[in-house]
Coordinates of C-alpha atoms in Angstrom, one line a residue:
Chain A
M1 CA -33.9 5.0 -104.4
R2 CA -33.5 2.6 -107.3
K3 CA -33.1 -1.0 -106.3
L4 CA -29.9 -2.6 -107.6
S5 CA -29.8 -6.0 -109.2
A6 CA -27.7 -8.5 -107.2
D7 CA -25.1 -8.6 -110.1
L8 CA -24.8 -4.9 -110.1
A9 CA -24.7 -4.6 -106.3
N10 CA -21.9 -7.3 -106.3
A11 CA -19.9 -5.5 -109.0
L12 CA -20.2 -2.1 -107.2
A13 CA -19.5 -3.6 -103.8
A14 CA -16.4 -5.4 -105.1
E15 CA -14.9 -2.2 -106.7
Y16 CA -15.9 -0.2 -103.7
V17 CA -13.9 -2.5 -101.4
L18 CA -11.0 -2.7 -103.9
G19 CA -11.0 1.1 -104.1
T20 CA -11.5 1.5 -107.9
L21 CA -14.9 3.0 -107.7
P22 CA -14.4 6.7 -108.5
G23 CA -15.1 9.4 -105.9
R24 CA -18.7 10.3 -106.8
A25 CA -19.7 6.7 -107.4
R26 CA -18.3 5.8 -104.0
R27 CA -20.5 8.4 -102.4
R28 CA -23.6 7.2 -104.3
F29 CA -22.9 3.6 -103.4
E30 CA -22.5 4.5 -99.7
A31 CA -25.9 6.2 -99.8
I32 CA -27.4 3.0 -101.3
V33 CA -25.8 0.8 -98.6
R34 CA -27.2 3.0 -95.8
A35 CA -30.7 2.7 -97.3
D36 CA -30.7 -1.0 -98.4
P37 CA -29.8 -3.8 -96.0
E38 CA -29.4 -6.3 -98.9
T39 CA -26.8 -4.2 -100.6
A40 CA -25.2 -3.7 -97.2
A41 CA -25.0 -7.5 -96.7
I42 CA -23.3 -7.9 -100.1
L43 CA -20.8 -5.2 -99.2
R44 CA -20.0 -6.9 -96.0
R45 CA -19.3 -10.2 -97.7
W46 CA -16.8 -8.4 -100.0
E47 CA -15.2 -6.7 -97.1
D48 CA -14.9 -9.9 -95.2
G49 CA -13.5 -11.6 -98.3
L50 CA -11.0 -9.0 -99.6
T51 CA -10.0 -6.9 -96.6
P52 CA -8.0 -9.6 -94.8
L53 CA -5.5 -9.3 -97.7
A54 CA -4.3 -6.2 -95.9
E55 CA -3.2 -8.2 -92.9
G56 CA -0.1 -9.3 -94.9
V57 CA 1.5 -5.9 -95.1
A58 CA 4.7 -5.3 -93.1
P59 CA 3.8 -3.2 -90.1
V60 CA 5.0 0.4 -89.8
E61 CA 5.1 2.1 -86.4
P62 CA 3.2 5.5 -86.3
P63 CA 4.7 8.3 -84.3
A64 CA 3.5 8.7 -80.6
R65 CA 1.8 12.1 -81.5
V66 CA -1.0 10.2 -83.3
W67 CA -2.2 8.6 -80.1
R68 CA -1.9 11.9 -78.2
E69 CA -4.1 13.6 -80.9
I70 CA -6.7 10.7 -80.7
E71 CA -6.8 10.9 -76.9
A72 CA -7.4 14.7 -77.0
R73 CA -10.1 14.3 -79.6
I74 CA -12.1 11.6 -77.7
A75 CA -11.6 13.3 -74.2
P76 CA -14.8 14.2 -72.5
P77 CA -15.4 17.9 -72.2
A78 CA -14.6 17.9 -68.4
A79 CA -11.4 16.1 -68.8
A80 CA -10.3 18.3 -71.7
A81 CA -10.4 21.3 -69.4
T82 CA -8.6 19.7 -66.4
K83 CA -5.3 18.1 -66.6
A84 CA -5.3 16.8 -63.0
G85 CA -6.8 13.5 -61.9
S86 CA -5.3 10.1 -61.5
G87 CA -5.5 7.5 -64.3
F88 CA -8.1 5.6 -62.3
W89 CA -10.7 8.3 -62.7
K90 CA -9.5 9.7 -66.0
A91 CA -9.9 6.2 -67.5
F92 CA -13.7 6.8 -67.3
G93 CA -13.7 10.5 -68.0
M94 CA -14.7 11.4 -64.5
V95 CA -12.0 13.9 -63.6
S96 CA -14.5 16.5 -62.4
G97 CA -17.2 14.1 -61.4
G98 CA -14.6 12.1 -59.3
L99 CA -14.9 14.0 -56.1
A100 CA -18.7 14.1 -56.3
S101 CA -18.7 10.3 -56.9
V102 CA -16.5 9.7 -53.8
L103 CA -18.7 11.9 -51.6
L104 CA -21.9 10.2 -52.9
A105 CA -20.4 6.8 -52.3
F106 CA -19.3 7.8 -48.8
F107 CA -22.8 9.1 -48.1
L108 CA -24.4 5.9 -49.3
Y109 CA -22.0 3.9 -47.2
I110 CA -22.9 5.9 -44.1
S111 CA -26.6 5.8 -44.8
T112 CA -26.8 2.0 -45.2
G113 CA -24.8 1.2 -42.1
S114 CA -27.7 0.0 -40.0
R115 CA -29.0 -2.4 -42.7
G116 CA -25.6 -3.9 -43.3
D117 CA -22.8 -2.6 -45.5
P118 CA -23.0 -3.0 -49.2
L119 CA -20.3 -5.1 -50.9
F120 CA -19.6 -2.3 -53.4
V121 CA -21.1 0.9 -54.7
A122 CA -20.9 2.9 -57.9
V123 CA -22.1 6.3 -59.0
L124 CA -22.8 6.2 -62.7
T125 CA -22.3 9.6 -64.4
A126 CA -23.3 10.8 -67.8
P127 CA -20.7 12.2 -70.3
D128 CA -21.4 15.7 -68.9
S129 CA -20.3 14.3 -65.4
A130 CA -23.9 14.6 -64.0
P131 CA -24.7 11.7 -61.7
R132 CA -27.5 9.6 -63.1
M133 CA -27.6 6.4 -61.1
V134 CA -26.3 5.0 -57.9
V135 CA -25.7 1.2 -57.8
S136 CA -25.1 -0.7 -54.6
M137 CA -24.6 -4.4 -54.0
Q138 CA -26.6 -5.3 -50.9
A139 CA -25.5 -8.5 -49.2
P140 CA -26.5 -11.1 -49.6
H141 CA -28.6 -11.3 -52.8
T142 CA -29.7 -7.9 -54.2
L143 CA -28.2 -5.3 -56.5
R144 CA -30.0 -2.0 -56.0
V145 CA -30.0 0.4 -58.9
R146 CA -31.3 3.8 -57.8
M147 CA -32.3 6.3 -60.5
V148 CA -31.1 9.8 -59.9
K149 CA -32.5 11.3 -63.1
P150 CA -34.3 9.3 -65.8
W151 CA -33.7 9.9 -69.6
G152 CA -36.4 11.6 -71.7
G153 CA -37.3 10.7 -75.3
M154 CA -36.3 7.0 -74.7
E155 CA -39.8 5.4 -75.0
D156 CA -38.7 2.9 -77.6
K157 CA -35.4 2.0 -75.9
G158 CA -34.4 0.0 -72.8
L159 CA -31.6 0.6 -70.4
E160 CA -29.2 -2.3 -70.0
L161 CA -26.8 -2.6 -67.2
W162 CA -23.3 -3.9 -67.9
V163 CA -20.4 -5.0 -65.8
L164 CA -16.9 -4.2 -67.0
P165 CA -14.7 -6.8 -65.5
K166 CA -10.9 -6.1 -64.9
D167 CA -10.4 -8.1 -68.1
G168 CA -12.6 -9.6 -70.8
A169 CA -15.9 -8.8 -72.5
P170 CA -18.7 -6.8 -70.8
R171 CA -21.3 -8.9 -69.0
S172 CA -25.0 -8.0 -68.9
L173 CA -26.8 -7.7 -65.6
G174 CA -30.2 -7.2 -67.3
M175 CA -32.5 -4.3 -67.9
V176 CA -33.1 -1.3 -65.6
H177 CA -36.3 0.8 -65.3
N178 CA -36.1 4.3 -66.8
T179 CA -38.2 5.8 -64.0
M180 CA -37.5 7.4 -60.6
G181 CA -37.0 4.8 -57.9
D182 CA -35.1 1.6 -57.5
T183 CA -34.6 -1.5 -59.8
M184 CA -33.7 -4.5 -57.7
I185 CA -31.7 -7.2 -59.4
R186 CA -31.4 -10.5 -57.6
I187 CA -27.8 -11.6 -57.8
G188 CA -25.7 -13.6 -55.4
P189 CA -22.3 -12.3 -54.1
D190 CA -20.6 -15.3 -55.8
D191 CA -22.4 -14.7 -59.2
P192 CA -19.7 -15.0 -61.9
R193 CA -20.9 -11.9 -63.6
I194 CA -19.8 -9.6 -60.8
Q195 CA -16.4 -11.2 -60.1
D196 CA -13.4 -8.9 -60.8
I197 CA -15.8 -6.1 -61.3
K198 CA -14.1 -2.8 -62.3
A199 CA -16.9 -0.6 -63.5
L200 CA -20.6 -0.5 -64.4
A201 CA -22.2 1.2 -67.4
I202 CA -25.7 1.7 -68.9
S203 CA -26.3 1.5 -72.6
A204 CA -29.4 2.2 -74.6
E205 CA -30.7 -1.0 -76.3
P206 CA -33.8 -2.4 -77.8
P207 CA -36.5 -2.9 -75.1
G208 CA -35.7 -6.6 -74.7
G209 CA -32.0 -6.0 -74.4
S210 CA -29.0 -6.2 -76.7
P211 CA -29.7 -8.7 -79.5
T212 CA -26.0 -9.6 -79.6
K213 CA -25.2 -10.0 -75.9
Q214 CA -22.8 -7.2 -76.2
P215 CA -23.6 -3.5 -76.0
T216 CA -24.8 -2.1 -79.3
G217 CA -26.3 1.3 -78.3
P218 CA -24.7 4.5 -77.0
V219 CA -23.4 4.5 -73.4
L220 CA -25.6 6.8 -71.3
C221 CA -23.6 6.7 -68.0
S222 CA -20.8 4.8 -66.4
G223 CA -18.8 4.7 -63.2
M224 CA -16.0 2.9 -61.4
V225 CA -16.9 0.5 -58.7
A226 CA -15.7 1.3 -55.2
P227 CA -15.5 -1.7 -52.9
V228 CA -16.8 -1.1 -49.4
R229 CA -14.8 -2.5 -46.5
R230 CA -17.0 -4.9 -44.5
A231 CA -17.3 -4.0 -40.8
Chain B
M1 CA -16.1 -16.1 -87.9
S2 CA -13.3 -18.3 -86.6
A3 CA -12.6 -17.1 -83.1
D4 CA -8.9 -17.4 -82.6
P5 CA -7.6 -15.8 -79.3
A6 CA -6.3 -12.7 -81.0
T7 CA -9.6 -12.1 -82.7
E8 CA -11.5 -12.6 -79.5
R9 CA -9.2 -10.3 -77.6
L10 CA -9.8 -7.5 -80.2
A11 CA -13.6 -8.1 -80.0
E12 CA -13.5 -7.8 -76.2
L13 CA -11.5 -4.6 -76.4
L14 CA -14.0 -3.2 -78.9
A15 CA -16.9 -4.1 -76.7
R16 CA -15.3 -2.4 -73.7
S17 CA -14.5 0.6 -75.8
A18 CA -18.2 0.8 -76.7
L19 CA -18.8 1.2 -72.9
R20 CA -16.2 4.1 -72.9
D21 CA -13.4 2.2 -71.3
R22 CA -10.4 4.3 -72.4
T23 CA -7.8 1.9 -71.2
A24 CA -9.3 -0.9 -73.4
F25 CA -9.4 1.6 -76.3
K26 CA -5.7 2.4 -75.8
N27 CA -4.9 -1.4 -75.8
L28 CA -6.9 -1.7 -79.0
Y29 CA -4.9 1.0 -80.6
D30 CA -1.6 -0.5 -79.5
A31 CA -2.6 -3.9 -80.8
T32 CA -3.5 -2.7 -84.3
R33 CA -1.7 0.7 -84.9
S34 CA 1.3 -0.5 -86.9
K35 CA -0.7 -2.7 -89.3
L36 CA -3.3 -0.1 -89.9
F37 CA -0.7 2.7 -90.3
A38 CA 1.1 0.5 -92.9
V39 CA -2.2 -0.1 -94.7
S40 CA -2.9 3.6 -95.0
L41 CA 0.6 4.6 -95.8
R42 CA 0.7 2.4 -98.9
I43 CA -2.5 4.1 -100.2
V44 CA -1.9 7.7 -99.3
R45 CA 1.9 7.5 -99.6
E46 CA 2.7 10.4 -97.4
R47 CA 3.3 10.0 -93.7
A48 CA 1.5 13.2 -92.7
L49 CA -1.6 12.0 -94.6
A50 CA -1.4 8.5 -93.1
E51 CA -1.1 9.9 -89.6
E52 CA -4.2 12.0 -90.2
V53 CA -6.1 9.0 -91.6
L54 CA -5.1 6.9 -88.6
Q55 CA -6.2 9.6 -86.2
D56 CA -9.6 10.1 -87.9
S57 CA -10.1 6.4 -88.2
F58 CA -9.6 5.8 -84.5
V59 CA -11.8 8.7 -83.5
S60 CA -14.5 7.1 -85.7
I61 CA -13.8 3.6 -84.2
W62 CA -14.3 5.1 -80.7
N63 CA -17.5 6.8 -81.8
H64 CA -18.9 3.7 -83.5
A65 CA -17.5 0.9 -81.4
A66 CA -21.1 0.0 -80.4
D67 CA -21.9 -0.6 -84.1
Y68 CA -19.2 -3.2 -84.3
A69 CA -21.3 -5.7 -82.3
R70 CA -23.8 -5.6 -85.2
A71 CA -21.2 -5.8 -88.0
K72 CA -20.6 -9.6 -87.6
S73 CA -17.2 -9.2 -89.2
A74 CA -13.9 -10.0 -87.6
P75 CA -12.8 -6.9 -85.6
L76 CA -9.6 -6.4 -87.5
T77 CA -11.5 -6.6 -90.8
W78 CA -14.0 -4.0 -89.5
M79 CA -11.2 -1.7 -88.4
T80 CA -9.1 -2.2 -91.6
A81 CA -12.2 -1.4 -93.7
I82 CA -12.6 1.9 -91.8
V83 CA -8.9 2.8 -92.4
R84 CA -8.9 1.8 -96.1
N85 CA -12.1 3.7 -96.8
R86 CA -10.7 6.9 -95.2
S87 CA -7.4 6.5 -97.0
L88 CA -9.2 6.0 -100.3
D89 CA -11.3 9.1 -99.6
V90 CA -8.1 11.1 -99.0
V91 CA -6.4 9.9 -102.2
R92 CA -9.5 10.4 -104.4
R93 CA -9.6 13.9 -103.0
T94 CA -6.0 14.9 -103.3
R95 CA -5.0 12.8 -106.3
E96 CA -7.9 13.3 -108.7
E97 CA -5.5 13.8 -111.6
P98 CA -3.1 11.0 -111.9
D99 CA 0.5 12.1 -111.9
V100 CA 1.9 9.7 -114.5
D101 CA 5.6 10.5 -114.0
E102 CA 5.4 10.2 -110.3
L103 CA 3.5 6.9 -110.6
L104 CA 5.9 5.4 -113.0
T105 CA 8.9 6.2 -110.8
T106 CA 7.2 5.0 -107.6
N107 CA 8.3 1.6 -106.8
L108 CA 4.9 -0.2 -106.4
V109 CA 5.2 -3.7 -104.9
D110 CA 2.8 -6.5 -106.0
E111 CA 2.0 -7.7 -102.5
S112 CA 0.2 -10.7 -103.7
A113 CA 3.5 -12.2 -104.9
S114 CA 5.0 -12.3 -101.4
P115 CA 3.8 -15.1 -99.3
A116 CA 3.7 -13.5 -95.8
R117 CA 2.2 -16.6 -94.2
D118 CA 3.3 -15.9 -90.7
A119 CA 1.6 -17.5 -87.8
E120 CA -0.3 -14.3 -87.0
T121 CA -2.1 -14.3 -90.3
R122 CA -5.7 -15.4 -89.9
A123 CA -7.4 -18.1 -92.0
E124 CA -9.4 -15.4 -93.9
A125 CA -6.1 -13.8 -95.1
H126 CA -4.9 -17.2 -96.3
T127 CA -8.2 -17.7 -98.2
I128 CA -8.0 -14.5 -100.2
R129 CA -4.3 -15.0 -100.9
D130 CA -5.0 -18.5 -102.3
C131 CA -7.9 -17.1 -104.4
L132 CA -5.6 -14.4 -105.8
Q133 CA -3.2 -17.1 -107.0
E134 CA -5.9 -18.6 -109.1
L135 CA -6.2 -15.4 -111.2
E136 CA -4.3 -14.7 -114.5
A137 CA -1.1 -12.7 -113.9
E138 CA -2.5 -9.3 -115.2
Q139 CA -5.8 -9.7 -113.3
R140 CA -3.9 -10.4 -110.1
Q141 CA -1.5 -7.6 -110.6
S142 CA -4.2 -5.0 -111.3
I143 CA -6.2 -6.1 -108.3
A144 CA -3.2 -6.1 -106.0
L145 CA -2.1 -2.7 -107.1
A146 CA -5.5 -1.2 -106.7
F147 CA -6.0 -2.9 -103.3
F148 CA -2.7 -2.1 -101.7
H149 CA -1.8 1.2 -103.3
G150 CA -5.2 2.7 -104.0
L151 CA -4.7 3.1 -107.7
S152 CA -7.7 4.2 -109.8
H153 CA -8.5 2.6 -113.2
S154 CA -6.7 5.3 -115.1
E155 CA -3.7 5.2 -112.8
L156 CA -3.5 1.4 -113.3
A157 CA -3.7 1.9 -117.0
D158 CA -0.8 4.3 -116.9
H159 CA 1.2 2.2 -114.6
M160 CA 0.7 -1.0 -116.5
R161 CA 0.8 0.6 -119.9
R162 CA -2.5 -0.9 -121.0
P163 CA -5.6 0.7 -122.5
L164 CA -8.1 1.8 -119.8
G165 CA -10.8 -0.6 -121.1
T166 CA -8.4 -3.5 -120.8
V167 CA -7.6 -2.7 -117.2
K168 CA -11.3 -2.3 -116.3
T169 CA -12.0 -5.8 -117.9
H170 CA -9.1 -7.4 -116.0
I171 CA -10.5 -6.0 -112.7
R172 CA -14.0 -7.0 -113.4
R173 CA -13.2 -10.5 -114.5
G174 CA -10.7 -10.9 -111.7
L175 CA -13.3 -9.9 -109.1
L176 CA -15.8 -12.3 -110.6
K177 CA -13.3 -15.2 -110.2
L178 CA -12.5 -14.1 -106.7
K179 CA -16.2 -14.1 -105.8
D180 CA -16.5 -17.7 -107.0
C181 CA -13.4 -18.7 -105.2
L182 CA -14.4 -17.0 -101.9
G183 CA -17.8 -18.6 -102.2
R184 CA -16.3 -22.0 -102.6
H185 CA -14.1 -21.5 -99.5
A186 CA -17.1 -20.2 -97.4
M187 CA -19.1 -23.3 -98.3
T188 CA -16.2 -25.7 -97.3
E189 CA -15.9 -23.8 -94.0
H190 CA -19.6 -24.0 -93.2
G191 CA -20.4 -27.5 -94.5

């Protein structure tokens, strides 16, 4: 693809953001932006500069049906088929996986009894509701991540484990092996990263982890955390 | 990016949405829906079309929430750009031939003339408004009409009763001045 001069890239990016670039030229410019990071950076500068102008418009409330449609369109396949399920499980698209998760968690709870109860457990399921990992916090200093089924075709990617707290941005717990077996993460029960923990999730990231300290890749599996009552 | 609390809150909600947190995504929608619906409605001008745009945009935001972390823009800017682009796609598709009569009777507002400096407006919004004020009246008017109402060059020419070439020149020169002005502001912020 022909390389644009900086002046031309600026002129096209400006009219693209303004909206005056005609239909076909818009498509062509979008193709250039996808292929050329320099032009993409110029476009982003214009978006950052011009777009905030839109923040001055008087708000107009959209009808409630818009959200209902969005919700239906982003629903996981399992949840789309079943209307039942409490908001707790539905929030993570685990309507059908919910029961399996509870059973697995219960099994895990029973099986670890002799070595001391875990502080919490979570079964991480893929979007198709299949369990992929079981995570348990073993007192006092170990988080055990047990792989149920590794991902294929991910040689150039790493798996990063995230905590979703009750409120606030996700927190990284580090990288997890994409092989059968356990990854042990050393972490204290008072570690700030696991306070107010609500759920855990795995995203695909570059091998060294997310470059931005926030998830950048697709989410491979996630699950709500179930606290375990200490005996 | 200046990280005011509202901006940080939206960035958090986007990051959680990237991890498939549907509750966070609903909160993100609730925090931005009325602004974004208004932005689209001005461009597409029909409620049914604007509803469709909002819906498609949020499905896209859900699917690409993880890309946001790499975008380095303010979250509202990133989301607004998605809504504006989709709105412009819709009008360019449905309004390829400008309907002059309809345009001339439509009451188009020059948004740049109204101050709207409420406390919620971010610093970036003040900057672009200030820069617009530095333009000549016709440059400012053409740019505001294109930006807020999605008018094409020929629609602008019809609406402003000016030759097409004149309108294109206004826009081009106006944008060049904006680039200088935005560049000056960026330098003061960083230096």
